mmCIF file of C-alpha atoms in Angstrom:
data_model
loop_
_atom_site.group_PDB
_atom_site.id
_atom_site.type_symbol
_atom_site.label_atom_id
_atom_site.label_comp_id
_atom_site.label_asym_id
_atom_site.label_seq_id
_atom_site.Cartn_x
_atom_site.Cartn_y
_atom_site.Cartn_z
ATOM 1 C CA MET T 519 -6.084 5.586 -34.265
ATOM 2 C CA LEU T 520 -2.397 5.780 -33.872
ATOM 3 C CA THR T 521 -2.514 7.463 -30.870
ATOM 4 C CA TYR T 522 -3.762 4.941 -29.668
ATOM 5 C CA PHE T 523 -1.137 2.679 -30.243
ATOM 6 C CA TRP T 524 0.832 5.168 -29.111
ATOM 7 C CA VAL T 525 -0.455 4.595 -25.512
ATOM 8 C CA GLY T 526 -1.228 0.988 -25.508
ATOM 9 C CA LEU T 527 2.353 0.805 -26.288
ATOM 10 C CA GLY T 528 3.746 3.533 -23.082
ATOM 11 C CA GLY T 529 1.082 2.174 -21.174
ATOM 12 C CA ALA T 530 3.361 -1.148 -21.507
ATOM 13 C CA LEU T 531 6.642 0.251 -21.022
ATOM 14 C CA GLY T 532 4.982 1.809 -18.345
ATOM 15 C CA SER T 533 3.491 -1.285 -16.578
ATOM 16 C CA ILE T 534 6.791 -2.801 -16.739
ATOM 17 C CA ALA T 535 9.421 -0.219 -15.206
ATOM 18 C CA ARG T 536 5.970 -0.877 -12.376
ATOM 19 C CA PHE T 537 6.335 -4.427 -11.896
ATOM 20 C CA TRP T 538 10.335 -4.303 -12.137
ATOM 21 C CA LEU T 539 10.534 -0.867 -9.655
ATOM 22 C CA ASP T 540 7.919 -3.570 -7.656
ATOM 23 C CA GLY T 541 10.478 -5.867 -6.891
ATOM 24 C CA VAL T 542 13.753 -4.165 -7.328
ATOM 25 C CA VAL T 543 11.863 -2.152 -4.337
ATOM 26 C CA SER T 544 9.904 -4.978 -1.968
ATOM 27 C CA ASN T 545 12.956 -6.840 -2.377
ATOM 28 C CA ARG T 546 15.566 -3.682 -0.443
ATOM 29 C CA LEU T 547 12.578 -2.207 1.848
ATOM 30 C CA PRO T 548 9.572 -3.607 4.780
ATOM 31 C CA LYS T 549 6.800 -3.984 2.759
ATOM 32 C CA TYR T 550 4.805 -1.803 4.435
ATOM 33 C CA PRO T 551 4.405 1.534 4.918
ATOM 34 C CA PHE T 552 7.834 1.818 2.197
ATOM 35 C CA GLY T 553 8.060 -0.850 -0.141
ATOM 36 C CA GLY T 554 6.948 -0.034 -4.032
ATOM 37 C CA ILE T 555 3.817 0.617 -4.442
ATOM 38 C CA LEU T 556 4.483 3.498 -2.494
ATOM 39 C CA THR T 557 7.713 3.611 -4.095
ATOM 40 C CA ILE T 558 5.787 4.024 -7.728
ATOM 41 C CA ASN T 559 3.344 6.035 -6.915
ATOM 42 C CA VAL T 560 5.128 9.007 -5.499
ATOM 43 C CA THR T 561 7.570 8.641 -8.169
ATOM 44 C CA GLY T 562 5.053 8.948 -10.725
ATOM 45 C CA CYS T 563 3.502 11.676 -9.338
ATOM 46 C CA PHE T 564 6.553 13.092 -9.924
ATOM 47 C CA ILE T 565 6.772 12.319 -13.319
ATOM 48 C CA ILE T 566 4.058 13.300 -14.316
ATOM 49 C CA GLY T 567 3.528 16.924 -12.407
ATOM 50 C CA LEU T 568 7.761 17.484 -14.243
ATOM 51 C CA LEU T 569 5.904 16.067 -17.446
ATOM 52 C CA PHE T 570 2.710 18.225 -17.095
ATOM 53 C CA ALA T 571 5.079 21.418 -16.497
ATOM 54 C CA LEU T 572 7.063 21.205 -19.890
ATOM 55 C CA MET T 573 5.089 20.431 -21.846
ATOM 56 C CA GLY T 574 1.771 20.747 -20.987
ATOM 57 C CA GLY T 575 0.981 22.903 -23.716
ATOM 58 C CA PRO T 576 2.503 26.183 -24.756
ATOM 59 C CA GLU T 577 3.532 28.028 -21.417
ATOM 60 C CA GLY T 578 5.302 24.544 -21.450
ATOM 61 C CA ARG T 579 9.102 24.156 -22.766
ATOM 62 C CA TRP T 580 9.110 21.307 -25.101
ATOM 63 C CA LEU T 581 6.520 21.902 -27.647
ATOM 64 C CA VAL T 582 5.336 18.664 -28.280
ATOM 65 C CA GLY T 583 2.241 17.666 -29.840
ATOM 66 C CA PRO T 584 -1.300 15.753 -28.601
ATOM 67 C CA THR T 585 0.155 12.265 -29.739
ATOM 68 C CA VAL T 586 3.510 12.955 -27.642
ATOM 69 C CA ARG T 587 2.032 14.415 -24.430
ATOM 70 C CA ALA T 588 -0.262 11.225 -24.816
ATOM 71 C CA PHE T 589 2.622 8.347 -25.110
ATOM 72 C CA PHE T 590 4.059 10.020 -21.661
ATOM 73 C CA MET T 591 1.459 11.535 -19.948
ATOM 74 C CA VAL T 592 -1.940 8.480 -20.540
ATOM 75 C CA GLY T 593 -0.278 5.924 -21.613
ATOM 76 C CA ILE T 594 3.767 5.566 -19.323
ATOM 77 C CA CYS T 595 2.181 7.568 -16.716
ATOM 78 C CA GLY T 596 -1.436 5.605 -17.028
ATOM 79 C CA GLY T 597 0.546 2.056 -17.579
ATOM 80 C CA TYR T 598 3.384 2.553 -14.410
ATOM 81 C CA THR T 599 0.507 3.647 -11.996
ATOM 82 C CA THR T 600 -2.910 5.345 -12.428
ATOM 83 C CA PHE T 601 -2.213 8.079 -9.402
ATOM 84 C CA SER T 602 -0.549 10.068 -10.461
ATOM 85 C CA SER T 603 -3.287 11.166 -13.132
ATOM 86 C CA PHE T 604 -5.584 11.689 -10.122
ATOM 87 C CA SER T 605 -2.622 13.743 -7.871
ATOM 88 C CA LEU T 606 -2.633 15.701 -11.474
ATOM 89 C CA ASN T 607 -6.457 16.530 -12.306
ATOM 90 C CA THR T 608 -6.331 17.206 -8.586
ATOM 91 C CA LEU T 609 -3.198 19.713 -9.028
ATOM 92 C CA ARG T 610 -5.026 21.025 -11.679
ATOM 93 C CA LEU T 611 -9.007 21.032 -9.952
ATOM 94 C CA ALA T 612 -6.792 22.975 -6.885
ATOM 95 C CA GLN T 613 -5.098 25.345 -9.616
ATOM 96 C CA GLU T 614 -7.939 27.033 -11.107
ATOM 97 C CA GLY T 615 -8.792 27.531 -7.826
ATOM 98 C CA GLN T 616 -11.901 24.522 -7.328
ATOM 99 C CA TRP T 617 -10.780 24.112 -3.986
ATOM 100 C CA PHE T 618 -14.781 22.584 -3.334
ATOM 101 C CA TYR T 619 -14.151 19.837 -5.888
ATOM 102 C CA ALA T 620 -9.946 19.155 -5.400
ATOM 103 C CA GLY T 621 -10.982 18.456 -2.108
ATOM 104 C CA ALA T 622 -13.978 16.290 -3.401
ATOM 105 C CA ASN T 623 -11.962 14.653 -5.897
ATOM 106 C CA VAL T 624 -9.599 13.364 -3.174
ATOM 107 C CA VAL T 625 -12.356 12.736 -0.467
ATOM 108 C CA LEU T 626 -13.908 10.895 -2.956
ATOM 109 C CA SER T 627 -11.851 8.494 -4.734
ATOM 110 C CA VAL T 628 -10.072 7.485 -1.356
ATOM 111 C CA VAL T 629 -13.822 5.870 0.404
ATOM 112 C CA LEU T 630 -15.127 5.151 -2.796
ATOM 113 C CA CYS T 631 -12.208 3.040 -4.089
ATOM 114 C CA LEU T 632 -11.306 1.474 -0.457
ATOM 115 C CA LEU T 633 -15.364 0.578 -0.605
ATOM 116 C CA ALA T 634 -14.350 -0.517 -3.647
ATOM 117 C CA VAL T 635 -11.607 -2.396 -3.083
ATOM 118 C CA TRP T 636 -13.605 -4.327 -0.209
ATOM 119 C CA LEU T 637 -17.332 -5.367 -2.401
ATOM 120 C CA GLY T 638 -14.616 -7.065 -4.762
ATOM 121 C CA TYR T 639 -12.633 -8.666 -1.898
ATOM 122 C CA LEU T 640 -16.323 -9.791 -0.430
ATOM 123 C CA LEU T 641 -17.616 -10.624 -3.635
ATOM 124 C CA GLY T 642 -14.385 -12.606 -4.630
ATOM 125 C CA ALA T 643 -14.454 -14.624 -1.162
ATOM 126 C CA SER T 644 -17.390 -16.250 -1.515
ATOM 127 C CA LEU T 645 -16.892 -17.716 -4.903
ATOM 128 C CA ASN T 646 -14.019 -18.564 -3.953
ATOM 129 C CA PRO T 647 -15.056 -20.746 -0.650
ATOM 130 C CA LYS T 648 -12.173 -22.270 1.287
ATOM 131 C CA THR T 649 -11.494 -25.542 0.190
#
C-alpha cells in the first residue's frame, strides 16, 4: 500500500513538471512540431532510459528497491509522460530479440491511439454541438 502512495506522489510531481515545462517551452518555440509536448516526450524517454540503466536491477549502478524504482519510473516518469513507458517497453522487447512484438507495439500504439483520439473527438463533438 505504501508503494501506491509513492507512485501517486511521483505522478503528481511528474505532472507538475510536465505542465511547467510545456508552458516554458511553448512560450519560446513554435507549438508544432517543436513545442512542449515533443520536448516532454523526448526528455521523458531519455530520463526513463537513464533510470532503467542505472537502477533497473542487479546489473544497475544504483541498487535500489522496487518502491524507489516505482516512485521514479512509474510515478515521476509516468506523470511526466506515458510515452516514456511505451518507449521503454518497446526497447525491452527489441533487446530481447522480439522484433515482431516491438514493431507491433509501435504500429498498434500509434494507429490505435490516433484512432481512439479521433473517435473520442467525434463523440465529444456530437455531445457538444456548436451553439
